[in-house]
Amino acid sequence: MIYRVLTLFPEMIRSVMETGIIGRAIKEGALELETLNIRDFADNNRAQVDDYPYGGGAGQVIQAEPVYRAYSEAVKPGSACSSEGKKRRVIYLSPQGKRFDQRMAKEFSRDDELVFLCGHYEGVDERVLEEIVTDYVSAGDYILTGGELPALIIMDAVARLLPGVLGNSDSPEVETFYRDLLEYPQYSRPEVWHDKDVPQVLLSGNHRDIEEWRLARSIERTAANRPDLLNRYNARNELTEKLKKARVQNIPAIEALLFDDTDILYEGRDLYLIFDHDELMLYAGCFDKKLSHYDEAEIAAICSLVRDHDDKALKCLFLGLQECIWNEGCTDLVMITFTERNPLSSARVRDYGEFGERLRNNISSALLQGRTYYEFLDMSQAAKAEDAVKIGLYTSAVRSACLRDKA
């Protein structure tokens, strides 16, 4: 990831970014940082980059030309931290923008390069914003003296999601907002401080009891401080339980609800549609595996929502639907899934060569993460699907609709 910051105060950016965990990531090459002082691109000897606003009014406005020159210098081929051919996003920090949150941080973390334009005074000439900016982002509903602090917040939040930045690979996920719950209380040594004891369950060594205690405390905190998040959490759990009535065919949707940042877009009598923001995937399916005909109104609702998300989702997977409800750009697949809680033994895969051994390794890896293993095979691999059934896996029909290219 490359960060470029167009600012009047580059030393402010560097003083924060070059310390602590983020500073270490920059030194180790997990991140790259370039700051450009907009004043260096002024067209006068006084390095003045602001002027009075047309139409009158209080304050000064940063002029378009020095901003454009700084931007052009930052992104020209051969510049420092050059990134030709990579995905670039130009972010203007403004209270008029969309409010920054964890979901946006994940979205930004998928890019190759983030360019931040930090405004000051009464803002920046609208014409250069129209020419270079891709995203308008706000740090919240309050007013600051400039865009540097919001830029630092965003860079920190995005950086911790990148490989090699945090030492513990689990840390980005198992914290506040994980699964729509606030984080549980944390304790460290000593066991007693100011006559307050560490909860005994945390000293017990019983991992199941500890996890149950942490979940209960997370739910308590969320109910007290963020009831909106608790409502999302409860809705996801309730839908997950409904999907388990036709578990095999709905495994991908269940896994998304349990482990990913997922929105419930539609939940009808027979059909559902969810969107997995982490995988950029839509999942549609039904609650009853025996149902062979679906309500026309529910089909229309699902199809309309899929079309509304074709600029966000890469694919929509129609899971186990016996009636075709979508034909555009579809490929028929077979899903194989392993629902047992114990790993496959070597004896069970011995007669299936490399395919069997690969299944055994992948299933073991999924079980270690507490997940259910599934895989999609195209129709040319029907023989492998048959072998998977002989080994002990289940199969289900899936229709995959490609909505847009990954790029």
Coordinates of C-alpha atoms in Angstrom, one line a residue:
M1 CA 0.0 0.0 0.0
I2 CA 1.2 3.5 -0.9
Y3 CA 0.0 6.6 0.9
R4 CA 0.5 10.0 -0.6
V5 CA -0.6 13.1 1.3
L6 CA -1.1 16.5 -0.3
T7 CA -0.9 18.9 2.7
L8 CA 0.3 22.3 3.9
F9 CA 1.8 20.6 6.9
P10 CA 3.8 17.5 5.9
E11 CA 5.7 17.5 9.2
M12 CA 2.4 16.9 11.0
I13 CA 1.8 13.8 8.9
R14 CA 5.3 12.4 9.3
S15 CA 5.6 13.0 13.0
V16 CA 2.6 10.6 13.6
M17 CA 3.1 8.1 10.8
E18 CA 6.8 7.5 11.4
T19 CA 6.3 6.4 15.0
G20 CA 4.9 3.3 16.7
I21 CA 3.4 0.3 14.8
I22 CA 2.8 2.3 11.6
G23 CA 6.4 3.7 11.7
R24 CA 7.7 0.2 12.0
A25 CA 5.6 -1.0 9.1
I26 CA 7.0 1.8 6.9
K27 CA 10.6 1.0 7.9
E28 CA 10.0 -2.7 7.1
G29 CA 8.4 -1.9 3.7
A30 CA 4.8 -3.1 4.5
L31 CA 3.8 0.5 3.8
E32 CA 5.1 3.4 1.8
L33 CA 4.5 7.1 2.6
E34 CA 5.0 10.2 0.5
T35 CA 4.1 13.7 1.6
L36 CA 3.9 16.7 -0.7
N37 CA 3.8 20.3 0.5
I38 CA 1.2 22.1 -1.6
R39 CA 3.1 25.3 -1.0
D40 CA 6.1 23.9 -3.0
F41 CA 3.9 24.1 -6.0
A42 CA 2.8 27.7 -5.7
D43 CA 3.4 30.1 -8.7
N44 CA 4.7 33.0 -6.6
N45 CA 7.8 33.7 -4.4
R46 CA 5.8 33.9 -1.2
A47 CA 4.6 30.2 -1.5
Q48 CA 1.0 31.5 -1.2
V49 CA -1.6 29.0 -2.2
D50 CA -4.8 30.6 -1.0
D51 CA -6.9 33.6 -2.1
Y52 CA -10.2 35.3 -1.5
P53 CA -13.4 33.4 -2.6
Y54 CA -15.3 34.6 -5.6
G55 CA -18.7 36.0 -4.6
G56 CA -17.3 37.2 -1.2
G57 CA -17.5 35.7 2.2
A58 CA -15.2 35.0 5.1
G59 CA -11.9 33.2 4.9
Q60 CA -9.6 32.0 2.1
V61 CA -9.8 29.2 -0.4
I62 CA -6.9 27.0 -1.5
Q63 CA -6.3 27.6 -5.2
A64 CA -6.8 24.9 -7.8
E65 CA -3.4 25.2 -9.6
P66 CA -1.0 24.4 -6.8
V67 CA -3.2 21.4 -5.7
Y68 CA -3.2 20.1 -9.3
R69 CA 0.5 20.5 -9.7
A70 CA 1.2 18.7 -6.4
Y71 CA -1.2 15.9 -7.4
S72 CA 0.4 15.6 -10.9
E73 CA 3.9 15.4 -9.3
A74 CA 2.7 12.7 -6.9
V75 CA 1.3 10.4 -9.5
K76 CA 3.5 11.0 -12.5
P77 CA 5.4 7.9 -13.8
G78 CA 8.8 7.6 -12.1
S79 CA 7.9 9.7 -9.1
A80 CA 8.8 8.6 -5.6
C81 CA 6.7 5.5 -4.6
S82 CA 5.7 5.2 -8.3
S83 CA 2.7 2.9 -8.8
E84 CA 2.0 2.8 -12.5
G85 CA -0.9 0.4 -13.4
K86 CA -2.1 0.0 -9.9
K87 CA -5.5 0.9 -8.4
R88 CA -5.5 4.5 -7.1
R89 CA -8.1 6.3 -5.0
V90 CA -8.0 10.1 -4.3
I91 CA -9.6 11.1 -1.1
Y92 CA -10.6 14.6 -0.1
L93 CA -11.2 15.0 3.6
S94 CA -14.4 17.1 4.0
P95 CA -17.4 17.2 6.4
Q96 CA -19.5 17.0 3.2
G97 CA -18.2 13.5 2.6
K98 CA -19.4 10.0 3.5
R99 CA -18.7 9.3 7.2
F100 CA -15.7 7.0 7.6
D101 CA -16.2 3.6 9.3
Q102 CA -14.6 0.2 9.5
R103 CA -16.4 -1.0 6.4
M104 CA -14.9 1.8 4.4
A105 CA -11.5 1.0 5.9
K106 CA -11.8 -2.5 4.6
E107 CA -12.8 -1.2 1.2
F108 CA -9.8 1.2 1.1
S109 CA -7.4 -1.6 2.2
R110 CA -8.1 -3.4 -1.2
D111 CA -6.6 -0.6 -3.1
D112 CA -2.9 -0.2 -4.1
E113 CA -2.6 3.5 -3.5
L114 CA -4.4 6.1 -1.5
V115 CA -3.9 9.8 -2.2
F116 CA -5.2 12.2 0.5
L117 CA -5.9 15.9 -0.1
C118 CA -6.0 17.8 3.1
G119 CA -7.9 21.1 2.9
H120 CA -7.6 24.2 5.1
Y121 CA -9.2 27.6 5.5
E122 CA -12.6 27.6 3.8
G123 CA -11.8 24.6 1.6
V124 CA -10.3 24.0 -1.9
D125 CA -11.3 25.4 -5.3
E126 CA -14.2 23.1 -6.5
R127 CA -12.8 22.8 -10.0
V128 CA -9.7 20.8 -9.0
L129 CA -11.8 18.6 -6.7
E130 CA -14.0 17.7 -9.7
E131 CA -11.0 16.9 -11.7
I132 CA -9.0 14.6 -9.4
V133 CA -11.1 13.5 -6.4
T134 CA -12.7 10.0 -6.4
D135 CA -14.0 9.9 -2.8
Y136 CA -15.2 12.6 -0.3
V137 CA -14.8 11.3 3.2
S138 CA -15.7 12.8 6.6
A139 CA -14.2 11.8 10.0
G140 CA -17.5 12.8 11.7
D141 CA -20.0 15.6 12.3
Y142 CA -17.7 18.2 13.7
I143 CA -15.4 20.9 12.3
L144 CA -11.5 20.7 12.4
T145 CA -8.9 23.2 11.3
G146 CA -7.7 21.0 8.5
G147 CA -7.8 17.6 6.9
E148 CA -4.6 16.2 8.4
L149 CA -6.1 14.6 11.5
P150 CA -8.9 12.8 9.5
A151 CA -6.2 11.6 7.0
L152 CA -4.1 10.2 9.9
I153 CA -7.2 8.4 11.3
I154 CA -8.0 6.8 8.0
M155 CA -4.4 5.8 7.3
D156 CA -4.1 4.2 10.7
A157 CA -7.4 2.3 10.4
V158 CA -6.5 1.1 6.9
A159 CA -2.9 0.2 7.7
R160 CA -3.8 -2.2 10.5
L161 CA -5.8 -4.3 8.0
L162 CA -2.8 -4.8 5.7
P163 CA -0.5 -7.9 5.8
G164 CA 2.7 -7.4 7.8
V165 CA 1.5 -4.3 9.8
L166 CA 0.2 -6.0 13.0
G167 CA 2.2 -8.7 14.7
N168 CA -0.9 -10.8 15.6
S169 CA -2.8 -11.8 12.4
D170 CA -6.0 -12.2 14.5
S171 CA -5.8 -8.7 16.0
P172 CA -7.6 -6.7 13.2
E173 CA -10.7 -8.9 13.5
V174 CA -11.2 -9.9 17.1
E175 CA -11.7 -6.4 18.4
T176 CA -14.4 -3.7 18.6
F177 CA -17.0 -4.1 15.7
Y178 CA -16.1 -7.8 15.2
R179 CA -19.4 -9.6 14.3
D180 CA -21.3 -6.3 15.2
L181 CA -20.3 -6.5 18.9
L182 CA -18.2 -4.2 20.9
E183 CA -15.1 -5.7 22.4
Y184 CA -15.2 -7.4 25.8
P185 CA -13.2 -6.0 28.8
Q186 CA -9.5 -6.7 28.9
Y187 CA -7.3 -7.4 32.0
S188 CA -3.6 -7.8 32.7
R189 CA -1.3 -8.3 35.7
P190 CA -1.5 -7.9 38.6
E191 CA -4.5 -10.2 39.5
V192 CA -5.6 -7.6 42.2
W193 CA -5.4 -3.9 41.7
H194 CA -7.1 -1.3 44.0
D195 CA -9.0 -4.2 45.6
K196 CA -10.4 -5.1 42.2
D197 CA -9.9 -8.7 41.0
V198 CA -9.5 -10.1 37.6
P199 CA -12.6 -12.2 36.8
Q200 CA -11.9 -15.8 37.9
V201 CA -13.0 -17.3 34.6
L202 CA -10.1 -15.6 32.9
L203 CA -7.7 -17.4 35.2
S204 CA -9.3 -20.8 34.9
G205 CA -7.6 -21.9 31.7
N206 CA -10.9 -23.3 30.4
H207 CA -11.0 -21.8 26.9
R208 CA -14.7 -22.6 26.3
D209 CA -15.7 -20.8 29.5
I210 CA -13.5 -17.9 28.6
E211 CA -15.0 -17.5 25.2
E212 CA -18.6 -17.7 26.6
W213 CA -17.7 -15.1 29.2
R214 CA -16.2 -12.8 26.6
L215 CA -19.2 -13.1 24.3
A216 CA -21.6 -12.4 27.2
R217 CA -19.7 -9.3 28.2
S218 CA -19.5 -8.1 24.5
I219 CA -23.3 -8.5 24.3
E220 CA -23.8 -6.5 27.5
R221 CA -21.6 -3.7 26.4
T222 CA -23.2 -3.5 22.9
A223 CA -26.7 -3.5 24.4
A224 CA -25.7 -0.6 26.7
N225 CA -23.7 1.5 24.3
R226 CA -24.7 0.5 20.7
P227 CA -28.1 -1.0 20.5
D228 CA -28.1 -0.5 16.8
L229 CA -25.2 -2.9 16.5
L230 CA -26.9 -5.4 18.8
N231 CA -30.0 -5.4 16.5
R232 CA -27.7 -6.3 13.5
Y233 CA -26.0 -9.0 15.5
N234 CA -29.4 -10.6 16.6
A235 CA -30.8 -10.4 13.0
R236 CA -27.7 -12.2 11.7
N237 CA -28.0 -14.9 14.3
E238 CA -31.7 -15.4 13.7
L239 CA -31.2 -15.7 9.9
T240 CA -28.3 -18.1 10.5
E241 CA -30.6 -20.4 12.5
K242 CA -33.2 -20.3 9.8
L243 CA -30.6 -21.3 7.1
K244 CA -29.6 -24.3 9.1
K245 CA -32.9 -26.0 8.2
A246 CA -31.3 -26.4 4.8
R247 CA -27.8 -26.4 6.0
V248 CA -25.8 -28.2 3.3
Q249 CA -26.9 -25.9 0.4
N250 CA -26.7 -22.7 2.5
I251 CA -23.2 -23.3 4.0
P252 CA -21.5 -20.4 2.1
A253 CA -24.2 -18.0 3.4
I254 CA -24.0 -19.3 6.9
E255 CA -20.2 -18.9 6.9
A256 CA -20.5 -15.3 5.6
L257 CA -23.0 -14.4 8.4
L258 CA -20.8 -16.0 11.1
F259 CA -17.4 -14.7 10.0
D260 CA -17.7 -11.8 7.6
D261 CA -19.1 -8.3 7.4
T262 CA -22.4 -9.2 5.9
D263 CA -25.7 -7.3 5.4
I264 CA -29.1 -8.9 5.1
L265 CA -30.6 -7.4 2.0
Y266 CA -33.8 -9.5 1.9
E267 CA -35.5 -12.0 4.1
G268 CA -38.8 -13.3 2.8
R269 CA -41.0 -16.3 3.6
D270 CA -39.0 -18.6 1.3
L271 CA -36.0 -16.7 -0.1
Y272 CA -33.2 -14.6 1.2
L273 CA -30.4 -12.4 -0.1
I274 CA -27.2 -11.3 1.7
F275 CA -24.2 -9.3 0.7
D276 CA -20.7 -10.2 2.0
H277 CA -18.7 -7.0 2.1
D278 CA -15.4 -8.8 2.7
E279 CA -15.7 -11.1 -0.3
L280 CA -17.8 -8.7 -2.4
M281 CA -20.3 -11.6 -2.9
L282 CA -24.1 -11.9 -2.9
Y283 CA -25.7 -15.1 -1.7
A284 CA -29.3 -16.0 -2.6
G285 CA -31.1 -19.1 -1.4
C286 CA -34.1 -20.6 0.2
F287 CA -35.0 -21.8 3.7
D288 CA -36.6 -25.1 2.6
K289 CA -34.5 -27.5 0.4
K290 CA -37.6 -29.4 -0.7
L291 CA -39.3 -26.3 -2.1
S292 CA -39.3 -26.3 -5.9
H293 CA -41.4 -23.3 -6.8
Y294 CA -41.0 -19.8 -5.3
D295 CA -43.3 -16.8 -4.9
E296 CA -43.1 -14.4 -7.9
A297 CA -42.9 -11.3 -5.7
E298 CA -40.0 -12.7 -3.8
I299 CA -38.2 -13.6 -7.0
A300 CA -38.8 -10.0 -8.3
A301 CA -37.4 -8.6 -5.0
I302 CA -34.3 -10.7 -5.2
C303 CA -33.6 -9.9 -8.8
S304 CA -34.1 -6.2 -8.2
L305 CA -31.7 -6.1 -5.3
V306 CA -29.1 -8.1 -7.3
R307 CA -29.2 -5.5 -10.0
D308 CA -28.9 -2.7 -7.4
H309 CA -25.7 -4.2 -6.2
D310 CA -24.0 -5.0 -9.5
D311 CA -21.6 -2.1 -9.0
K312 CA -20.5 -3.5 -5.6
A313 CA -20.6 -7.2 -5.8
L314 CA -18.4 -9.3 -8.1
K315 CA -20.7 -12.3 -8.2
C316 CA -24.1 -13.6 -6.9
L317 CA -24.2 -17.2 -5.9
F318 CA -27.7 -18.8 -6.1
L319 CA -27.4 -21.7 -3.6
G320 CA -29.4 -24.9 -4.1
L321 CA -32.4 -23.2 -5.8
Q322 CA -34.4 -25.8 -7.7
E323 CA -36.1 -23.1 -9.8
C324 CA -33.9 -20.8 -11.9
I325 CA -34.5 -17.2 -10.9
W326 CA -31.6 -15.6 -12.8
N327 CA -30.1 -16.3 -16.2
E328 CA -27.7 -13.4 -16.9
G329 CA -24.0 -14.4 -17.2
C330 CA -24.5 -17.6 -15.3
T331 CA -22.3 -20.7 -14.8
D332 CA -23.6 -23.9 -13.2
L333 CA -21.4 -25.3 -10.5
V334 CA -21.3 -28.1 -8.0
M335 CA -20.5 -27.3 -4.4
I336 CA -18.9 -30.0 -2.2
T337 CA -19.0 -29.5 1.5
F338 CA -17.8 -31.4 4.6
T339 CA -20.0 -31.1 7.6
E340 CA -18.3 -33.5 10.1
R341 CA -16.5 -32.0 13.1
N342 CA -13.5 -34.4 12.9
P343 CA -10.8 -34.4 10.2
L344 CA -10.7 -36.9 7.4
S345 CA -8.4 -39.8 8.0
S346 CA -5.7 -40.9 5.6
A347 CA -7.6 -44.2 5.1
R348 CA -10.7 -42.4 3.7
V349 CA -8.7 -40.6 1.0
R350 CA -6.1 -43.2 0.2
D351 CA -7.8 -44.3 -3.0
Y352 CA -8.3 -40.8 -4.4
G353 CA -4.8 -39.7 -5.0
E354 CA -3.8 -36.0 -5.0
F355 CA -7.4 -34.9 -5.0
G356 CA -8.2 -36.8 -1.8
E357 CA -5.1 -35.6 -0.1
R358 CA -5.8 -32.0 -1.0
L359 CA -9.3 -32.4 0.4
R360 CA -8.0 -33.8 3.6
N361 CA -5.5 -30.9 4.1
N362 CA -8.1 -28.2 3.3
I363 CA -10.7 -29.7 5.6
S364 CA -8.2 -29.9 8.4
S365 CA -7.3 -26.3 7.9
A366 CA -10.9 -25.2 7.9
L367 CA -11.7 -27.1 11.1
L368 CA -8.7 -25.5 12.9
Q369 CA -10.3 -22.1 12.2
G370 CA -13.7 -23.3 13.4
R371 CA -15.1 -23.1 9.9
T372 CA -17.0 -25.5 7.6
Y373 CA -15.2 -26.6 4.5
Y374 CA -16.8 -26.1 1.1
E375 CA -15.5 -25.8 -2.5
F376 CA -17.0 -25.0 -5.9
L377 CA -16.3 -27.3 -8.9
D378 CA -17.3 -26.6 -12.5
M379 CA -19.3 -29.1 -14.4
S380 CA -16.2 -30.5 -16.1
Q381 CA -15.1 -31.8 -12.7
A382 CA -18.3 -33.9 -12.1
A383 CA -16.1 -37.0 -11.6
K384 CA -14.3 -35.2 -8.7
A385 CA -17.7 -34.3 -7.2
E386 CA -18.6 -38.0 -7.3
D387 CA -15.3 -39.0 -5.6
A388 CA -16.0 -36.4 -2.9
V389 CA -19.3 -38.0 -2.2
K390 CA -17.6 -41.4 -1.8
I391 CA -15.2 -39.9 0.6
G392 CA -18.0 -38.5 2.7
L393 CA -18.7 -35.0 1.5
Y394 CA -22.1 -33.6 0.4
T395 CA -22.9 -31.9 -2.9
S396 CA -25.3 -29.2 -3.9
A397 CA -26.1 -27.3 -7.1
V398 CA -25.0 -23.7 -7.3
R399 CA -25.5 -21.1 -10.1
S400 CA -22.9 -18.4 -10.2
A401 CA -23.7 -15.0 -11.9
C402 CA -20.7 -12.8 -12.7
L403 CA -21.8 -9.2 -12.1
R404 CA -18.5 -7.3 -12.8
D405 CA -14.8 -7.8 -13.3
K406 CA -12.6 -7.8 -10.2
A407 CA -10.6 -4.8 -11.5

